[in-house]
Amino acid sequence: MNKKQIKRNVILGILFFLPVVFLLFLYPAKHNYIALDILEENVSDITGFTSDDTETIQLKDHITILGFLGTNPQDKYIAMSNLKELMYDKFKGFKKFQIVMVLPHSAKAEAEVLKKELSKYEYLEYWKYVYGTENEIKHLYNSLNLIKDLDENLATNDVVIIDKELNLRGRIDDRTDNEKQSNKAAYQLKSYDCIKVAELKNKMSEDLRIIFTEYRQKRKGNFNSETRRANELLNKSE
């Protein structure tokens, strides 16, 4: 074997084994995974709401982005367009993912117009609309214990993440590094404003990715539910 062939084989060997070595370095990191915080438990489900779908729509056993469009859903077109482009299009292939929008019965006709606008280029299979009474909508929203109230039209630009066990997920401490260094009081992130593109791209997208990773690791038996709690206690003791 001449030098040229040896050199070629060495280069091919390096190209083959380098990605394998890189993956081996990454593999142990999954055991140090930190889950997204549970901020509220026992969120009300939506089984009492109606929809046009033949299948039953529920929050339990799904990873859901939940929103409230109110009596004038077309007013939320920009917010919903952002949500579609930045969240739905990115996560629609994940198992048990769905977006659910809550509206009063009186808004059904206007919701159809919004639905056609959003699904102009593709059928949004995992984007659902459910309808309820004013009391049902308020009861569901109140179970989230959010800081902001629904407006007079039973609507908000904010959406939340609900996991398969009906827990509201988010961040216990959403401070920036600079805010932590200046000892600013901790504050939560419980909902995401769909008008703020940066909030969807930089925060909600990352938080959803963390949840999908968590459930994937649970299926594989690699998820340690104590990791997040241990990290919280460590931070409090510092």
C-alpha atoms as a PDB file:
ATOM      1  CA  MET A   1       0.000   0.000   0.000  1.00  0.00           C
ATOM      2  CA  ASN A   2       1.543   3.323  -1.064  1.00  0.00           C
ATOM      3  CA  LYS A   3       1.623   6.533   0.980  1.00  0.00           C
ATOM      4  CA  LYS A   4      -1.192   8.108  -1.013  1.00  0.00           C
ATOM      5  CA  GLN A   5      -3.568   5.217  -0.209  1.00  0.00           C
ATOM      6  CA  ILE A   6      -2.564   5.243   3.470  1.00  0.00           C
ATOM      7  CA  LYS A   7      -3.200   8.971   3.674  1.00  0.00           C
ATOM      8  CA  ARG A   8      -6.594   8.569   2.011  1.00  0.00           C
ATOM      9  CA  ASN A   9      -7.607   5.772   4.417  1.00  0.00           C
ATOM     10  CA  VAL A  10      -6.520   7.799   7.442  1.00  0.00           C
ATOM     11  CA  ILE A  11      -8.597  10.788   6.302  1.00  0.00           C
ATOM     12  CA  LEU A  12     -11.646   8.569   5.671  1.00  0.00           C
ATOM     13  CA  GLY A  13     -11.222   6.988   9.086  1.00  0.00           C
ATOM     14  CA  ILE A  14     -11.122  10.364  10.798  1.00  0.00           C
ATOM     15  CA  LEU A  15     -14.204  11.554   8.904  1.00  0.00           C
ATOM     16  CA  PHE A  16     -16.061   8.390   9.915  1.00  0.00           C
ATOM     17  CA  PHE A  17     -15.146   8.279  13.609  1.00  0.00           C
ATOM     18  CA  LEU A  18     -15.234  12.015  14.423  1.00  0.00           C
ATOM     19  CA  PRO A  19     -19.081  12.267  14.469  1.00  0.00           C
ATOM     20  CA  VAL A  20     -19.256   9.073  16.546  1.00  0.00           C
ATOM     21  CA  VAL A  21     -16.867  10.494  19.133  1.00  0.00           C
ATOM     22  CA  PHE A  22     -18.845  13.748  19.204  1.00  0.00           C
ATOM     23  CA  LEU A  23     -22.092  11.866  19.906  1.00  0.00           C
ATOM     24  CA  LEU A  24     -20.418   9.870  22.679  1.00  0.00           C
ATOM     25  CA  PHE A  25     -19.466  13.141  24.370  1.00  0.00           C
ATOM     26  CA  LEU A  26     -23.050  14.382  24.114  1.00  0.00           C
ATOM     27  CA  TYR A  27     -24.676  11.166  25.330  1.00  0.00           C
ATOM     28  CA  PRO A  28     -23.954  11.512  29.079  1.00  0.00           C
ATOM     29  CA  ALA A  29     -25.340  15.050  29.092  1.00  0.00           C
ATOM     30  CA  LYS A  30     -28.922  13.834  28.861  1.00  0.00           C
ATOM     31  CA  HIS A  31     -28.762  12.563  32.422  1.00  0.00           C
ATOM     32  CA  ASN A  32     -28.209  16.147  33.618  1.00  0.00           C
ATOM     33  CA  TYR A  33     -31.288  17.401  31.768  1.00  0.00           C
ATOM     34  CA  ILE A  34     -33.332  20.118  33.511  1.00  0.00           C
ATOM     35  CA  ALA A  35     -37.081  19.998  32.874  1.00  0.00           C
ATOM     36  CA  LEU A  36     -39.305  22.996  32.250  1.00  0.00           C
ATOM     37  CA  ASP A  37     -40.924  24.184  35.476  1.00  0.00           C
ATOM     38  CA  ILE A  38     -44.461  23.237  36.500  1.00  0.00           C
ATOM     39  CA  LEU A  39     -46.174  26.484  37.482  1.00  0.00           C
ATOM     40  CA  GLU A  40     -49.784  25.310  37.897  1.00  0.00           C
ATOM     41  CA  GLU A  41     -51.303  21.869  38.355  1.00  0.00           C
ATOM     42  CA  ASN A  42     -54.793  20.528  37.642  1.00  0.00           C
ATOM     43  CA  VAL A  43     -55.634  22.880  34.777  1.00  0.00           C
ATOM     44  CA  SER A  44     -59.261  22.374  33.711  1.00  0.00           C
ATOM     45  CA  ASP A  45     -59.717  20.229  30.626  1.00  0.00           C
ATOM     46  CA  ILE A  46     -61.896  21.188  27.648  1.00  0.00           C
ATOM     47  CA  THR A  47     -64.003  18.041  27.246  1.00  0.00           C
ATOM     48  CA  GLY A  48     -67.154  20.080  27.899  1.00  0.00           C
ATOM     49  CA  PHE A  49     -66.432  22.416  24.976  1.00  0.00           C
ATOM     50  CA  THR A  50     -67.795  21.769  21.483  1.00  0.00           C
ATOM     51  CA  SER A  51     -65.957  21.695  18.148  1.00  0.00           C
ATOM     52  CA  ASP A  52     -66.398  20.829  14.490  1.00  0.00           C
ATOM     53  CA  ASP A  53     -63.989  17.901  14.756  1.00  0.00           C
ATOM     54  CA  THR A  54     -65.317  14.363  14.766  1.00  0.00           C
ATOM     55  CA  GLU A  55     -62.677  13.356  17.315  1.00  0.00           C
ATOM     56  CA  THR A  56     -62.822  14.432  20.945  1.00  0.00           C
ATOM     57  CA  ILE A  57     -60.512  17.359  21.646  1.00  0.00           C
ATOM     58  CA  GLN A  58     -58.896  17.372  25.060  1.00  0.00           C
ATOM     59  CA  LEU A  59     -55.788  18.696  26.769  1.00  0.00           C
ATOM     60  CA  LYS A  60     -54.958  15.541  28.709  1.00  0.00           C
ATOM     61  CA  ASP A  61     -52.373  13.290  27.035  1.00  0.00           C
ATOM     62  CA  HIS A  62     -51.355  16.100  24.666  1.00  0.00           C
ATOM     63  CA  ILE A  63     -48.716  18.817  24.617  1.00  0.00           C
ATOM     64  CA  THR A  64     -50.870  21.848  23.960  1.00  0.00           C
ATOM     65  CA  ILE A  65     -50.455  25.503  23.126  1.00  0.00           C
ATOM     66  CA  LEU A  66     -53.680  26.965  24.503  1.00  0.00           C
ATOM     67  CA  GLY A  67     -55.069  30.368  23.545  1.00  0.00           C
ATOM     68  CA  PHE A  68     -58.225  32.485  23.819  1.00  0.00           C
ATOM     69  CA  LEU A  69     -59.517  34.312  20.738  1.00  0.00           C
ATOM     70  CA  GLY A  70     -62.702  35.840  22.164  1.00  0.00           C
ATOM     71  CA  THR A  71     -65.715  37.230  20.353  1.00  0.00           C
ATOM     72  CA  ASN A  72     -63.686  38.892  17.563  1.00  0.00           C
ATOM     73  CA  PRO A  73     -61.106  36.290  16.536  1.00  0.00           C
ATOM     74  CA  GLN A  74     -60.093  38.117  13.356  1.00  0.00           C
ATOM     75  CA  ASP A  75     -58.637  40.858  15.567  1.00  0.00           C
ATOM     76  CA  LYS A  76     -56.006  38.298  16.557  1.00  0.00           C
ATOM     77  CA  TYR A  77     -54.896  37.532  13.003  1.00  0.00           C
ATOM     78  CA  ILE A  78     -51.371  38.950  13.398  1.00  0.00           C
ATOM     79  CA  ALA A  79     -50.844  37.139  16.710  1.00  0.00           C
ATOM     80  CA  MET A  80     -52.100  33.871  15.232  1.00  0.00           C
ATOM     81  CA  SER A  81     -49.996  34.270  12.088  1.00  0.00           C
ATOM     82  CA  ASN A  82     -46.913  34.631  14.278  1.00  0.00           C
ATOM     83  CA  LEU A  83     -47.930  31.557  16.250  1.00  0.00           C
ATOM     84  CA  LYS A  84     -48.427  29.521  13.092  1.00  0.00           C
ATOM     85  CA  GLU A  85     -45.139  30.483  11.474  1.00  0.00           C
ATOM     86  CA  LEU A  86     -42.964  30.260  14.574  1.00  0.00           C
ATOM     87  CA  MET A  87     -44.589  27.449  16.595  1.00  0.00           C
ATOM     88  CA  TYR A  88     -47.014  25.368  14.548  1.00  0.00           C
ATOM     89  CA  ASP A  89     -44.808  25.025  11.482  1.00  0.00           C
ATOM     90  CA  LYS A  90     -41.853  24.058  13.671  1.00  0.00           C
ATOM     91  CA  PHE A  91     -43.507  21.513  15.965  1.00  0.00           C
ATOM     92  CA  LYS A  92     -46.402  20.089  13.935  1.00  0.00           C
ATOM     93  CA  GLY A  93     -44.515  16.843  13.326  1.00  0.00           C
ATOM     94  CA  PHE A  94     -44.108  16.040  17.024  1.00  0.00           C
ATOM     95  CA  LYS A  95     -46.270  13.332  18.549  1.00  0.00           C
ATOM     96  CA  LYS A  96     -49.304  14.535  20.533  1.00  0.00           C
ATOM     97  CA  PHE A  97     -48.671  18.208  19.753  1.00  0.00           C
ATOM     98  CA  GLN A  98     -51.660  20.487  19.192  1.00  0.00           C
ATOM     99  CA  ILE A  99     -52.725  24.118  19.251  1.00  0.00           C
ATOM    100  CA  VAL A 100     -56.171  24.750  20.735  1.00  0.00           C
ATOM    101  CA  MET A 101     -57.997  28.076  20.491  1.00  0.00           C
ATOM    102  CA  VAL A 102     -60.958  28.778  22.768  1.00  0.00           C
ATOM    103  CA  LEU A 103     -63.888  30.946  21.660  1.00  0.00           C
ATOM    104  CA  PRO A 104     -67.514  31.687  22.628  1.00  0.00           C
ATOM    105  CA  HIS A 105     -70.241  30.060  20.532  1.00  0.00           C
ATOM    106  CA  SER A 106     -71.181  33.458  19.064  1.00  0.00           C
ATOM    107  CA  ALA A 107     -67.763  33.735  17.356  1.00  0.00           C
ATOM    108  CA  LYS A 108     -68.034  30.543  15.324  1.00  0.00           C
ATOM    109  CA  ALA A 109     -68.752  32.225  11.969  1.00  0.00           C
ATOM    110  CA  GLU A 110     -65.908  34.702  12.375  1.00  0.00           C
ATOM    111  CA  ALA A 111     -63.611  31.890  13.486  1.00  0.00           C
ATOM    112  CA  GLU A 112     -64.245  30.152  10.175  1.00  0.00           C
ATOM    113  CA  VAL A 113     -62.945  33.221   8.350  1.00  0.00           C
ATOM    114  CA  LEU A 114     -59.790  33.265  10.464  1.00  0.00           C
ATOM    115  CA  LYS A 115     -59.355  29.519   9.971  1.00  0.00           C
ATOM    116  CA  LYS A 116     -59.448  29.927   6.187  1.00  0.00           C
ATOM    117  CA  GLU A 117     -56.910  32.753   6.319  1.00  0.00           C
ATOM    118  CA  LEU A 118     -54.459  30.775   8.424  1.00  0.00           C
ATOM    119  CA  SER A 119     -54.868  27.579   6.388  1.00  0.00           C
ATOM    120  CA  LYS A 120     -54.629  29.291   3.006  1.00  0.00           C
ATOM    121  CA  TYR A 121     -51.560  27.277   1.961  1.00  0.00           C
ATOM    122  CA  GLU A 122     -51.923  24.099   4.015  1.00  0.00           C
ATOM    123  CA  TYR A 123     -54.481  22.252   6.102  1.00  0.00           C
ATOM    124  CA  LEU A 124     -53.682  22.831   9.783  1.00  0.00           C
ATOM    125  CA  GLU A 125     -54.394  19.340  11.062  1.00  0.00           C
ATOM    126  CA  TYR A 126     -53.158  19.946  14.596  1.00  0.00           C
ATOM    127  CA  TRP A 127     -54.752  23.386  15.077  1.00  0.00           C
ATOM    128  CA  LYS A 128     -58.129  23.076  16.816  1.00  0.00           C
ATOM    129  CA  TYR A 129     -60.974  25.446  17.716  1.00  0.00           C
ATOM    130  CA  VAL A 130     -63.334  24.792  20.619  1.00  0.00           C
ATOM    131  CA  TYR A 131     -66.413  26.724  21.717  1.00  0.00           C
ATOM    132  CA  GLY A 132     -67.986  27.307  25.110  1.00  0.00           C
ATOM    133  CA  THR A 133     -70.125  29.649  27.156  1.00  0.00           C
ATOM    134  CA  GLU A 134     -68.711  32.768  28.767  1.00  0.00           C
ATOM    135  CA  ASN A 135     -68.687  31.025  32.166  1.00  0.00           C
ATOM    136  CA  GLU A 136     -66.924  27.952  30.779  1.00  0.00           C
ATOM    137  CA  ILE A 137     -64.251  30.086  29.137  1.00  0.00           C
ATOM    138  CA  LYS A 138     -63.664  32.130  32.298  1.00  0.00           C
ATOM    139  CA  HIS A 139     -63.510  28.988  34.429  1.00  0.00           C
ATOM    140  CA  LEU A 140     -60.872  27.475  32.134  1.00  0.00           C
ATOM    141  CA  TYR A 141     -58.849  30.684  32.053  1.00  0.00           C
ATOM    142  CA  ASN A 142     -59.034  31.144  35.826  1.00  0.00           C
ATOM    143  CA  SER A 143     -57.635  27.628  36.337  1.00  0.00           C
ATOM    144  CA  LEU A 144     -54.405  28.899  34.742  1.00  0.00           C
ATOM    145  CA  ASN A 145     -53.914  31.544  37.472  1.00  0.00           C
ATOM    146  CA  LEU A 146     -52.327  34.028  35.074  1.00  0.00           C
ATOM    147  CA  ILE A 147     -51.453  37.603  35.985  1.00  0.00           C
ATOM    148  CA  LYS A 148     -53.241  39.125  32.998  1.00  0.00           C
ATOM    149  CA  ASP A 149     -57.030  38.996  32.710  1.00  0.00           C
ATOM    150  CA  LEU A 150     -59.016  38.279  29.578  1.00  0.00           C
ATOM    151  CA  ASP A 151     -60.226  41.466  27.929  1.00  0.00           C
ATOM    152  CA  GLU A 152     -63.884  42.422  27.589  1.00  0.00           C
ATOM    153  CA  ASN A 153     -64.114  40.189  24.494  1.00  0.00           C
ATOM    154  CA  LEU A 154     -62.812  37.108  26.370  1.00  0.00           C
ATOM    155  CA  ALA A 155     -59.554  37.347  24.423  1.00  0.00           C
ATOM    156  CA  THR A 156     -55.802  37.725  24.946  1.00  0.00           C
ATOM    157  CA  ASN A 157     -52.663  37.776  22.798  1.00  0.00           C
ATOM    158  CA  ASP A 158     -50.990  35.415  25.259  1.00  0.00           C
ATOM    159  CA  VAL A 159     -50.861  31.640  24.963  1.00  0.00           C
ATOM    160  CA  VAL A 160     -49.743  28.994  27.458  1.00  0.00           C
ATOM    161  CA  ILE A 161     -48.123  25.558  27.347  1.00  0.00           C
ATOM    162  CA  ILE A 162     -50.078  22.680  28.933  1.00  0.00           C
ATOM    163  CA  ASP A 163     -48.424  19.276  29.299  1.00  0.00           C
ATOM    164  CA  LYS A 164     -49.973  15.799  29.100  1.00  0.00           C
ATOM    165  CA  GLU A 165     -50.775  15.754  32.820  1.00  0.00           C
ATOM    166  CA  LEU A 166     -52.686  19.065  32.710  1.00  0.00           C
ATOM    167  CA  ASN A 167     -49.835  21.096  34.191  1.00  0.00           C
ATOM    168  CA  LEU A 168     -49.089  24.627  33.032  1.00  0.00           C
ATOM    169  CA  ARG A 169     -45.395  24.828  32.141  1.00  0.00           C
ATOM    170  CA  GLY A 170     -43.104  27.835  32.064  1.00  0.00           C
ATOM    171  CA  ARG A 171     -40.231  29.449  33.934  1.00  0.00           C
ATOM    172  CA  ILE A 172     -40.099  30.032  37.681  1.00  0.00           C
ATOM    173  CA  ASP A 173     -37.281  32.513  37.172  1.00  0.00           C
ATOM    174  CA  ASP A 174     -37.264  34.373  33.849  1.00  0.00           C
ATOM    175  CA  ARG A 175     -34.640  36.934  34.804  1.00  0.00           C
ATOM    176  CA  THR A 176     -31.784  37.692  32.445  1.00  0.00           C
ATOM    177  CA  ASP A 177     -28.194  37.182  33.606  1.00  0.00           C
ATOM    178  CA  ASN A 178     -27.844  40.940  34.102  1.00  0.00           C
ATOM    179  CA  GLU A 179     -30.993  41.036  36.220  1.00  0.00           C
ATOM    180  CA  LYS A 180     -29.680  38.212  38.388  1.00  0.00           C
ATOM    181  CA  GLN A 181     -26.344  39.963  38.841  1.00  0.00           C
ATOM    182  CA  SER A 182     -28.126  43.116  39.947  1.00  0.00           C
ATOM    183  CA  ASN A 183     -30.238  41.038  42.398  1.00  0.00           C
ATOM    184  CA  LYS A 184     -33.545  41.925  40.792  1.00  0.00           C
ATOM    185  CA  ALA A 185     -36.435  39.960  42.310  1.00  0.00           C
ATOM    186  CA  ALA A 186     -37.292  36.755  40.461  1.00  0.00           C
ATOM    187  CA  TYR A 187     -40.386  36.709  38.270  1.00  0.00           C
ATOM    188  CA  GLN A 188     -42.190  33.929  36.407  1.00  0.00           C
ATOM    189  CA  LEU A 189     -42.939  33.385  32.746  1.00  0.00           C
ATOM    190  CA  LYS A 190     -46.334  31.669  32.601  1.00  0.00           C
ATOM    191  CA  SER A 191     -47.588  32.828  29.200  1.00  0.00           C
ATOM    192  CA  TYR A 192     -46.133  33.973  25.885  1.00  0.00           C
ATOM    193  CA  ASP A 193     -47.230  37.066  23.955  1.00  0.00           C
ATOM    194  CA  CYS A 194     -47.829  36.131  20.317  1.00  0.00           C
ATOM    195  CA  ILE A 195     -47.350  39.736  19.198  1.00  0.00           C
ATOM    196  CA  LYS A 196     -43.753  39.637  20.466  1.00  0.00           C
ATOM    197  CA  VAL A 197     -41.880  37.651  17.816  1.00  0.00           C
ATOM    198  CA  ALA A 198     -38.681  37.565  19.879  1.00  0.00           C
ATOM    199  CA  GLU A 199     -40.544  36.031  22.818  1.00  0.00           C
ATOM    200  CA  LEU A 200     -41.875  33.232  20.635  1.00  0.00           C
ATOM    201  CA  LYS A 201     -38.550  32.589  18.897  1.00  0.00           C
ATOM    202  CA  ASN A 202     -36.217  32.891  21.872  1.00  0.00           C
ATOM    203  CA  LYS A 203     -38.335  31.640  24.758  1.00  0.00           C
ATOM    204  CA  MET A 204     -41.405  29.659  23.764  1.00  0.00           C
ATOM    205  CA  SER A 205     -39.617  27.717  21.046  1.00  0.00           C
ATOM    206  CA  GLU A 206     -36.877  26.713  23.502  1.00  0.00           C
ATOM    207  CA  ASP A 207     -39.402  25.803  26.213  1.00  0.00           C
ATOM    208  CA  LEU A 208     -41.394  23.565  23.876  1.00  0.00           C
ATOM    209  CA  ARG A 209     -38.209  21.860  22.717  1.00  0.00           C
ATOM    210  CA  ILE A 210     -37.364  21.131  26.356  1.00  0.00           C
ATOM    211  CA  ILE A 211     -40.784  19.554  26.979  1.00  0.00           C
ATOM    212  CA  PHE A 212     -40.552  17.303  23.928  1.00  0.00           C
ATOM    213  CA  THR A 213     -37.070  16.231  25.036  1.00  0.00           C
ATOM    214  CA  GLU A 214     -38.431  15.474  28.509  1.00  0.00           C
ATOM    215  CA  TYR A 215     -41.193  13.191  27.220  1.00  0.00           C
ATOM    216  CA  ARG A 216     -38.825  11.484  24.803  1.00  0.00           C
ATOM    217  CA  GLN A 217     -36.469  10.719  27.677  1.00  0.00           C
ATOM    218  CA  LYS A 218     -39.372   9.469  29.810  1.00  0.00           C
ATOM    219  CA  ARG A 219     -40.271   6.964  27.093  1.00  0.00           C
ATOM    220  CA  LYS A 220     -36.668   5.758  27.058  1.00  0.00           C
ATOM    221  CA  GLY A 221     -36.488   5.590  30.845  1.00  0.00           C
ATOM    222  CA  ASN A 222     -33.687   8.184  31.029  1.00  0.00           C
ATOM    223  CA  PHE A 223     -35.573  11.053  32.663  1.00  0.00           C
ATOM    224  CA  ASN A 224     -34.858  11.908  36.302  1.00  0.00           C
ATOM    225  CA  SER A 225     -37.765  13.909  37.709  1.00  0.00           C
ATOM    226  CA  GLU A 226     -35.684  14.999  40.707  1.00  0.00           C
ATOM    227  CA  THR A 227     -33.125  16.893  38.611  1.00  0.00           C
ATOM    228  CA  ARG A 228     -35.162  20.089  38.290  1.00  0.00           C
ATOM    229  CA  ARG A 229     -36.076  20.174  41.980  1.00  0.00           C
ATOM    230  CA  ALA A 230     -32.470  19.602  43.036  1.00  0.00           C
ATOM    231  CA  ASN A 231     -31.363  22.458  40.817  1.00  0.00           C
ATOM    232  CA  GLU A 232     -34.006  24.778  42.285  1.00  0.00           C
ATOM    233  CA  LEU A 233     -32.835  24.027  45.833  1.00  0.00           C
ATOM    234  CA  LEU A 234     -29.241  24.591  44.823  1.00  0.00           C
ATOM    235  CA  ASN A 235     -30.087  28.005  43.356  1.00  0.00           C
ATOM    236  CA  LYS A 236     -32.014  29.036  46.466  1.00  0.00           C
ATOM    237  CA  SER A 237     -29.115  28.121  48.717  1.00  0.00           C
ATOM    238  CA  GLU A 238     -26.605  30.252  46.774  1.00  0.00           C
END
